[in-house]
Coordinates of C-alpha atoms and ligand atoms in Angstrom, one line a residue:
M1 CA 12.9 19.4 8.8
A2 CA 15.4 16.9 8.8
D3 CA 13.7 15.4 12.1
E4 CA 10.7 14.5 10.1
A5 CA 10.1 11.4 7.9
F6 CA 7.8 9.5 5.8
V7 CA 8.0 6.0 7.0
T8 CA 7.0 2.8 5.3
L9 CA 6.9 -1.0 5.7
A10 CA 8.1 -3.9 3.4
T11 CA 8.3 -7.5 5.1
N12 CA 9.2 -9.2 1.8
D13 CA 10.6 -8.5 -1.9
T14 CA 7.1 -8.1 -3.0
Y15 CA 6.2 -5.3 -0.9
V16 CA 9.5 -3.8 -1.5
K17 CA 8.4 -3.1 -5.1
G18 CA 5.5 -1.0 -3.7
A19 CA 7.7 0.7 -1.3
L20 CA 10.3 1.6 -3.9
V21 CA 7.5 3.3 -6.0
L22 CA 6.1 5.2 -3.1
G23 CA 9.5 6.3 -2.3
S24 CA 10.1 7.4 -5.7
S25 CA 6.7 9.2 -6.0
L26 CA 7.5 10.9 -2.9
R27 CA 10.9 12.2 -4.4
K28 CA 9.1 12.9 -7.7
H29 CA 7.0 15.5 -5.8
H30 CA 10.0 17.1 -4.0
T31 CA 9.4 16.2 -0.5
T32 CA 11.8 17.9 1.9
R33 CA 11.6 15.2 4.5
K34 CA 13.5 12.1 5.0
L35 CA 12.4 8.8 3.7
C36 CA 12.3 5.9 5.9
V37 CA 11.5 2.2 5.4
L38 CA 11.2 -0.6 7.8
I39 CA 12.3 -4.1 6.5
T40 CA 12.5 -7.5 8.1
P41 CA 15.3 -10.0 7.5
Q42 CA 13.2 -11.8 4.7
V43 CA 14.0 -8.9 2.4
S44 CA 17.0 -10.1 0.1
G45 CA 20.2 -8.4 -0.1
N46 CA 20.0 -6.9 -3.4
M47 CA 16.7 -5.5 -2.8
R48 CA 18.1 -3.5 0.2
K49 CA 20.7 -2.1 -2.0
V50 CA 17.9 -0.7 -4.3
L51 CA 16.1 0.7 -1.1
D52 CA 19.4 2.3 -0.1
K53 CA 19.1 4.3 -3.6
V54 CA 15.7 5.6 -2.8
F55 CA 15.4 5.8 0.9
D56 CA 17.6 8.0 3.3
D57 CA 17.0 5.5 6.2
V58 CA 16.6 1.6 5.9
R59 CA 15.9 0.0 9.2
V60 CA 15.7 -3.8 9.7
V61 CA 13.5 -4.7 12.4
D62 CA 13.3 -8.3 13.6
V63 CA 10.5 -8.4 16.1
L64 CA 11.4 -12.2 16.9
D65 CA 15.0 -11.3 17.6
S66 CA 14.2 -8.2 19.6
E67 CA 14.9 -7.9 23.4
D68 CA 12.0 -5.7 24.0
S69 CA 8.4 -6.5 24.8
A70 CA 7.3 -6.7 21.1
R71 CA 9.0 -10.2 21.2
L72 CA 6.7 -11.1 24.2
A73 CA 3.8 -9.8 22.7
L74 CA 4.4 -11.8 19.3
M75 CA 4.9 -14.9 21.4
E76 CA 1.5 -14.5 22.9
R77 CA -0.2 -13.2 19.8
P78 CA 1.6 -14.9 16.8
E79 CA -1.3 -13.8 14.6
L80 CA 0.0 -10.0 15.0
G81 CA 3.3 -10.6 13.3
I82 CA 3.2 -7.8 10.6
T83 CA 1.2 -5.6 12.8
L84 CA 3.7 -5.5 15.6
T85 CA 6.3 -4.9 12.8
K86 CA 4.4 -1.8 11.9
L87 CA 4.1 -0.7 15.4
H88 CA 7.8 -0.4 15.4
C89 CA 7.4 2.8 13.5
W90 CA 6.9 4.5 16.9
T91 CA 10.4 3.5 18.1
L92 CA 12.0 6.0 15.5
T93 CA 12.5 8.7 18.2
E94 CA 15.3 10.3 16.2
Y95 CA 12.4 11.9 14.4
T96 CA 10.1 14.4 16.2
K97 CA 7.1 13.7 13.8
C98 CA 6.3 11.1 11.0
V99 CA 3.9 10.1 8.3
F100 CA 3.1 6.4 8.1
M101 CA 2.2 5.2 4.4
D102 CA 1.5 1.7 3.3
A103 CA 3.6 0.3 0.9
D104 CA 0.5 0.0 -1.5
T105 CA 0.0 3.7 -1.7
L106 CA 1.3 6.2 -4.5
V107 CA 1.9 9.9 -4.0
L108 CA 0.3 12.2 -6.8
A109 CA 1.4 15.5 -5.5
N110 CA 3.6 17.0 -2.7
I111 CA 2.1 16.4 0.9
D112 CA 4.6 17.8 3.0
D113 CA 1.8 19.9 4.7
L114 CA 0.8 16.7 6.5
F115 CA 3.6 17.6 8.9
K116 CA 1.4 20.4 10.3
R117 CA -0.9 17.9 11.7
E118 CA -0.7 16.1 15.1
E119 CA -0.8 12.4 16.1
L120 CA -3.0 10.8 15.3
S121 CA -4.3 12.2 12.0
A122 CA -5.7 10.0 9.6
A123 CA -8.6 9.7 7.0
P124 CA -11.6 7.7 7.3
D125 CA -11.9 4.1 6.2
P126 CA -14.2 3.6 3.4
G127 CA -15.7 0.7 4.9
W128 CA -16.5 2.1 8.1
P129 CA -16.0 5.9 8.2
D130 CA -16.0 6.0 12.2
C131 CA -12.7 4.2 11.8
F132 CA -9.6 5.9 10.4
N133 CA -7.8 3.9 7.7
S134 CA -4.3 3.0 8.8
G135 CA -2.6 3.2 5.3
V136 CA -1.8 6.7 5.8
F137 CA -1.4 8.4 9.4
V138 CA 0.6 11.2 11.1
Y139 CA 2.3 10.1 14.3
K140 CA 4.8 11.1 16.9
P141 CA 7.4 8.7 17.6
S142 CA 7.3 7.8 21.3
I143 CA 8.7 4.7 23.3
V144 CA 5.9 5.3 25.7
T145 CA 3.2 5.1 23.0
Y146 CA 5.0 2.0 21.5
N147 CA 4.9 0.4 24.8
D148 CA 1.3 1.2 25.3
L149 CA 0.4 -0.1 22.0
L150 CA 2.2 -3.3 22.8
D151 CA 0.4 -3.7 25.9
L152 CA -3.1 -3.3 24.3
A153 CA -1.9 -5.9 21.7
K154 CA -1.3 -8.2 24.2
Q155 CA -4.3 -7.8 26.4
K156 CA -6.9 -7.4 23.6
G157 CA -5.4 -8.3 20.4
S158 CA -6.9 -6.5 17.4
F159 CA -10.6 -6.6 16.4
D160 CA -9.7 -7.0 12.9
G161 CA -6.6 -8.8 13.2
G162 CA -4.5 -6.3 12.0
D163 CA -2.9 -2.9 12.7
Q164 CA -5.9 -0.9 11.7
G165 CA -8.1 -2.5 14.5
L166 CA -5.5 -2.2 17.0
L167 CA -5.0 1.4 16.3
N168 CA -8.3 2.4 16.2
A169 CA -9.0 0.7 19.5
F170 CA -5.9 2.7 20.9
F171 CA -6.8 6.2 19.4
C172 CA -10.4 5.6 20.1
S173 CA -11.3 9.3 20.4
W174 CA -10.2 9.7 16.7
P175 CA -14.0 9.8 15.3
T176 CA -15.5 12.5 17.6
A177 CA -12.7 14.4 19.5
D178 CA -10.9 16.8 17.0
I179 CA -11.8 17.4 13.2
H180 CA -8.1 18.4 12.6
K181 CA -7.2 14.9 13.0
H182 CA -9.4 13.8 10.1
L183 CA -7.4 14.0 7.1
P184 CA -9.3 14.8 3.8
F185 CA -10.2 11.7 2.1
V186 CA -8.0 12.5 -0.8
Y187 CA -4.8 11.9 1.2
N188 CA -5.9 8.2 1.2
L189 CA -8.0 7.6 -1.7
S190 CA -8.6 4.0 -2.0
S191 CA -9.7 2.0 -5.0
V192 CA -12.8 0.7 -3.4
S193 CA -14.3 4.1 -2.8
I194 CA -14.0 4.7 -6.5
Y195 CA -16.5 2.1 -7.1
S196 CA -18.7 2.8 -4.4
Y197 CA -19.3 6.4 -5.2
V198 CA -18.4 7.0 -8.7
P199 CA -20.3 10.5 -8.8
A200 CA -18.2 11.8 -6.0
F201 CA -15.1 10.3 -7.3
K202 CA -15.7 12.3 -10.6
A203 CA -16.2 15.5 -8.8
F204 CA -13.6 15.3 -6.5
G205 CA -11.1 12.5 -7.5
G206 CA -9.1 15.2 -9.4
N207 CA -7.8 16.6 -6.2
A208 CA -6.4 13.2 -5.2
K209 CA -3.1 13.4 -3.4
V210 CA -2.6 9.7 -2.3
V211 CA -4.1 6.8 -4.0
H212 CA -4.1 3.5 -1.8
F213 CA -4.4 0.2 -3.5
L214 CA -6.2 -1.5 -0.8
G215 CA -7.4 -5.1 -0.9
K216 CA -6.0 -8.2 -2.2
K217 CA -5.1 -7.2 -5.7
K218 CA -1.9 -5.0 -5.7
P219 CA -0.4 -3.2 -8.7
W220 CA 2.5 -5.7 -8.8
N221 CA 0.0 -8.6 -9.4
Y222 CA -0.9 -7.3 -12.7
T223 CA 1.2 -7.8 -16.0
Y224 CA 2.4 -4.8 -17.7
D225 CA 3.1 -4.7 -21.4
I226 CA 6.3 -2.8 -21.9
K227 CA 5.8 -2.3 -25.6
T228 CA 2.4 -0.7 -25.4
Q229 CA 3.1 0.6 -22.1
T230 CA -0.2 -0.7 -20.9
V231 CA -1.5 -2.6 -17.8
K232 CA -3.1 -5.8 -19.1
G233 CA -6.6 -6.2 -18.5
E234 CA -6.9 -2.3 -18.3
A235 CA -10.0 -2.1 -20.5
Q236 CA -11.9 -4.0 -17.9
D237 CA -10.6 -1.8 -15.1
Q238 CA -12.7 1.1 -15.9
F239 CA -12.7 2.9 -12.7
H240 CA -9.0 3.4 -12.0
P241 CA -6.9 2.5 -14.8
E242 CA -4.9 5.8 -14.7
F243 CA -3.5 5.1 -11.1
L244 CA -2.5 1.6 -12.1
Q245 CA -0.9 3.2 -15.2
L246 CA 1.0 5.6 -13.3
W247 CA 2.2 3.1 -10.7
W248 CA 3.7 1.0 -13.5
H249 CA 5.1 3.9 -15.4
I250 CA 7.2 4.9 -12.3
Y251 CA 7.9 1.2 -11.6
T252 CA 9.3 0.5 -15.1
S253 CA 11.0 4.1 -15.7
R254 CA 12.6 4.6 -12.3
I255 CA 12.8 1.6 -10.3
L256 CA 13.6 -1.3 -12.9
P257 CA 16.8 0.7 -14.0
L258 CA 17.9 0.5 -10.2
L259 CA 16.9 -3.2 -9.8
T260 CA 19.2 -3.8 -12.8
E261 CA 22.1 -1.7 -11.4
C262 CA 21.8 -3.6 -8.3
G263 CA 21.7 -6.9 -9.9
V264 CA 18.2 -7.8 -8.9
V265 CA 17.3 -8.3 -12.5
K266 CA 19.4 -9.6 -15.5
D267 CA 21.1 -6.7 -17.4
V268 CA 18.5 -4.2 -19.0
A269 CA 21.5 -3.3 -21.1
V270 CA 21.7 -0.6 -23.7
G271 CA 19.0 1.8 -22.1
L272 CA 15.8 0.1 -21.5
K273 CA 15.1 -2.2 -24.7
A274 CA 11.5 -3.5 -24.8
E275 CA 12.5 -7.0 -24.9
A276 CA 15.0 -6.9 -22.1
V277 CA 12.7 -5.2 -19.9
T278 CA 9.7 -7.5 -20.5
E279 CA 12.1 -10.3 -19.5
A280 CA 13.2 -8.4 -16.3
V281 CA 9.7 -7.7 -15.4
S282 CA 8.6 -11.3 -15.6
Q283 CA 11.7 -12.4 -13.8
I284 CA 11.2 -10.1 -11.0
S285 CA 7.7 -11.5 -10.5
I286 CA 8.8 -14.8 -10.4
V287 CA 11.8 -14.0 -7.9
A288 CA 9.2 -11.8 -5.6
A289 CA 6.2 -14.2 -5.2
A290 CA 4.9 -17.4 -6.3
A291 CA 1.5 -17.2 -8.1
P292 CA -1.4 -17.2 -5.9
P293 CA -3.6 -20.3 -5.8
P294 CA -6.8 -20.3 -8.2
P295 CA -9.9 -18.7 -6.8
P296 CA -12.4 -21.3 -5.5
Q297 CA -15.4 -21.8 -7.8
I298 CA -18.3 -19.7 -6.8
S299 CA -22.1 -19.9 -7.7
S300 CA -23.4 -17.3 -10.2
E301 CA -25.7 -16.0 -7.2
E302 CA -22.6 -15.5 -5.0
R303 CA -20.7 -13.9 -8.1
R304 CA -23.6 -11.5 -8.8
E305 CA -23.6 -10.4 -5.0
R306 CA -20.0 -9.8 -5.2
W307 CA -20.1 -7.8 -8.3
E308 CA -22.9 -5.7 -6.8
Q309 CA -20.6 -5.0 -4.0
G310 CA -18.0 -3.9 -6.3
Q311 CA -15.8 -6.9 -5.9
V312 CA -15.4 -7.6 -9.5
D313 CA -13.1 -10.5 -10.6
Y314 CA -12.0 -8.5 -13.6
M315 CA -9.1 -11.1 -14.5
G316 CA -11.2 -14.2 -13.9
A317 CA -15.0 -15.1 -14.0
D318 CA -15.9 -11.3 -14.7
S319 CA -13.1 -10.7 -17.4
Y320 CA -14.1 -8.7 -20.4
E321 CA -13.7 -11.9 -22.5
N322 CA -16.2 -13.9 -20.4
I323 CA -18.5 -11.1 -20.1
K324 CA -18.7 -10.7 -24.0
K325 CA -19.0 -14.1 -24.5
K326 CA -22.2 -14.2 -22.1
L327 CA -23.6 -10.9 -24.0
D328 CA -22.8 -12.8 -27.3
S329 CA -24.8 -15.9 -26.2
Y330 CA -27.8 -13.7 -25.1
L331 CA -27.9 -11.9 -28.4
Q332 CA -27.7 -15.0 -30.6
Ligands
UDP1 N1 2.9 -5.4 4.7 C1 4.1 -5.9 4.4 N2 3.9 -7.3 4.2 C2 2.9 -8.1 4.1 C3 1.6 -7.4 4.2 C4 1.7 -6.3 4.5 O1 5.2 -5.5 4.5 O2 3.1 -9.3 3.7 C5 3.0 -4.0 5.1 C6 2.8 -3.1 3.7 O3 3.7 -1.8 4.0 C7 1.4 -2.9 3.4 C8 1.0 -2.8 4.9 O4 1.7 -3.8 5.8 O5 1.0 -1.8 2.8 C9 -0.5 -3.1 5.0 O6 -1.0 -4.2 4.4 P1 -1.7 -4.1 2.9 O7 -1.5 -2.9 2.5 O8 -1.5 -5.3 2.2 O9 -3.1 -4.3 3.7 P2 -4.7 -3.4 2.9 O10 -4.1 -1.9 3.1 O11 -4.8 -4.0 1.7 O12 -5.7 -3.6 4.0
MN2 MN1 -2.7 -1.0 2.2

């Protein structure tokens, strides 16, 4: 079993936060497999020290610097940067079998049983269920497969510009060939599907094993109030506050102490005093990512359309405060 591993990827310090919470959640549920993370040179030295504490194997991959055909592929298809970095997981041939997991996933139960599955096993994508979602997949490292994937990337690119399009084109028999390669949806439960089929979520969501914070807004983009131990904006986020809450709970209780120890955040001194941690949290946010630009103004029809599609701007135009204002104005 030492030759099997969970593998994730983080190309910058922001995604490292996700990788750390993921790694920590796998440990929490007593995995017996190795934990491996692929990082790029952009990840800071201090963050690497923290990764060393959670992962068994921290690998720096630099596609641009490599001598192999990945570099050539990247020169021909510069838009595939992160995708080609993800493909590097096939080069980890010291492992006989791996489970790749996006850095924005969170484990809720032991999932070592995934290693009984064969390449390529994955769960359906909620947007197009004839495609698998590439946030969680079982695979077998192999240089031959790696090179074949790169060839396909060079020749055809990716129909969605990312790894999911490329991998679905490569493992194109997935939708029809072998039902054993279809992972149950609970191994990659995305926040979008919670909105789109609420009764199913109510019926089966309790069996969730992995949640995937798919989409633009990631857990680390929210603000967490350490004093009340709640994610801000939680009241509006009716559908999955418990998962966000859990992510932040692991982050503050298990990861922040490590970040402090490794000098990423200023001393969280004497235990984890509220003030000190709040300061630390905001500090990491600043270090990790500049604030995203404000969203463009959209018409109310467009907003309504997005709302109906489940794309609710909880923090902005559709925030609870704004909705309440609108309701109040109708009532008056
Ligand atoms: N990723 C990364 N840096 C980036 C973007 C993505 O390391 O700037 C990695 C990370 O592991 C992430 C995965 O690629 O989880 C896929 O991207 P993401 O999860 O953002 O896509 P989504 O699942 O929302 O489609
Ligand atoms: Mn993801």
